[in-house]
């Protein structure tokens, strides 16, 4: 068993594969090193490259964390590629039980994708498609609490109905 190529970066350690307790089955968890930075789950190669066929579909994922106090704001999903970066922020941080999320992968008014630049302007269809032509990194935030905490990730799908 393995973490299917997922890694952790920033102020995190792991990921640790847990064979049971996921939403359903196995899942991965990371832990805060308490060094002051946010940490992210970093997607494996299957989520990189040309993903333009995913435009207008959805990205879905499940998260849970060990703390629900001292919550931090941050860029929750970061996709980099082809010289651009887009970000998505969830409306509410995950609970201590599994919390499911979905993001429509398009530029409609309520999709929520922003450019990662001052003021976070809405990302246009052309800007999203440009990033999708050659995705080099997909990260999902794992640190939500300004305290010693862990977070777990499961069921990440990119380009689903």
mmCIF file of C-alpha atoms in Angstrom, residues 3 6-18 27-34 38-42 62-67 98 140-145 147-154:
data_model
loop_
_atom_site.group_PDB
_atom_site.id
_atom_site.type_symbol
_atom_site.label_atom_id
_atom_site.label_comp_id
_atom_site.label_asym_id
_atom_site.label_seq_id
_atom_site.Cartn_x
_atom_site.Cartn_y
_atom_site.Cartn_z
ATOM 1 C CA UNK A 3 -0.020 7.159 -0.785
ATOM 2 C CA UNK A 6 0.770 12.189 -3.000
ATOM 3 C CA UNK A 7 3.295 14.214 -1.012
ATOM 4 C CA UNK A 8 3.168 17.049 1.524
ATOM 5 C CA UNK A 9 5.022 20.355 1.246
ATOM 6 C CA UNK A 10 5.437 23.531 3.282
ATOM 7 C CA UNK A 11 5.110 23.204 7.046
ATOM 8 C CA UNK A 12 3.827 19.630 6.934
ATOM 9 C CA UNK A 13 5.130 16.120 7.306
ATOM 10 C CA UNK A 14 3.809 12.973 5.689
ATOM 11 C CA UNK A 15 1.698 11.851 4.106
ATOM 12 C CA UNK A 16 0.887 8.806 6.135
ATOM 13 C CA UNK A 17 -1.296 6.196 4.460
ATOM 14 C CA UNK A 18 -4.092 4.896 6.662
ATOM 15 C CA UNK A 27 -6.836 7.787 2.963
ATOM 16 C CA UNK A 28 -3.766 9.922 3.606
ATOM 17 C CA UNK A 29 -2.985 12.272 6.492
ATOM 18 C CA UNK A 30 -0.400 14.976 7.070
ATOM 19 C CA UNK A 31 0.715 16.676 10.250
ATOM 20 C CA UNK A 32 1.726 20.258 11.012
ATOM 21 C CA UNK A 33 5.389 20.762 11.939
ATOM 22 C CA UNK A 34 4.430 23.996 13.744
ATOM 23 C CA UNK A 38 0.862 26.546 5.778
ATOM 24 C CA UNK A 39 1.214 23.059 4.334
ATOM 25 C CA UNK A 40 -0.422 21.386 1.367
ATOM 26 C CA UNK A 41 -1.113 17.946 -0.025
ATOM 27 C CA UNK A 42 0.640 17.825 -3.429
ATOM 28 C CA UNK A 62 -12.896 15.070 1.041
ATOM 29 C CA UNK A 63 -11.022 16.558 4.006
ATOM 30 C CA UNK A 64 -11.092 16.308 7.773
ATOM 31 C CA UNK A 65 -8.897 17.826 10.460
ATOM 32 C CA UNK A 66 -8.163 17.157 14.122
ATOM 33 C CA UNK A 67 -9.033 20.701 15.320
ATOM 34 C CA UNK A 98 -15.192 14.020 6.663
ATOM 35 C CA UNK A 140 -4.871 21.066 -1.650
ATOM 36 C CA UNK A 141 -4.411 22.838 1.655
ATOM 37 C CA UNK A 142 -3.942 20.589 4.669
ATOM 38 C CA UNK A 143 -3.366 23.169 7.397
ATOM 39 C CA UNK A 144 -6.438 24.977 8.671
ATOM 40 C CA UNK A 145 -5.695 25.476 12.386
ATOM 41 C CA UNK A 147 -2.172 25.147 16.303
ATOM 42 C CA UNK A 148 -0.700 21.654 16.368
ATOM 43 C CA UNK A 149 -3.044 19.681 14.126
ATOM 44 C CA UNK A 150 -3.342 17.039 11.424
ATOM 45 C CA UNK A 151 -5.542 16.795 8.356
ATOM 46 C CA UNK A 152 -6.598 13.900 6.156
ATOM 47 C CA UNK A 153 -7.498 13.760 2.449
ATOM 48 C CA UNK A 154 -9.544 11.261 0.467
#
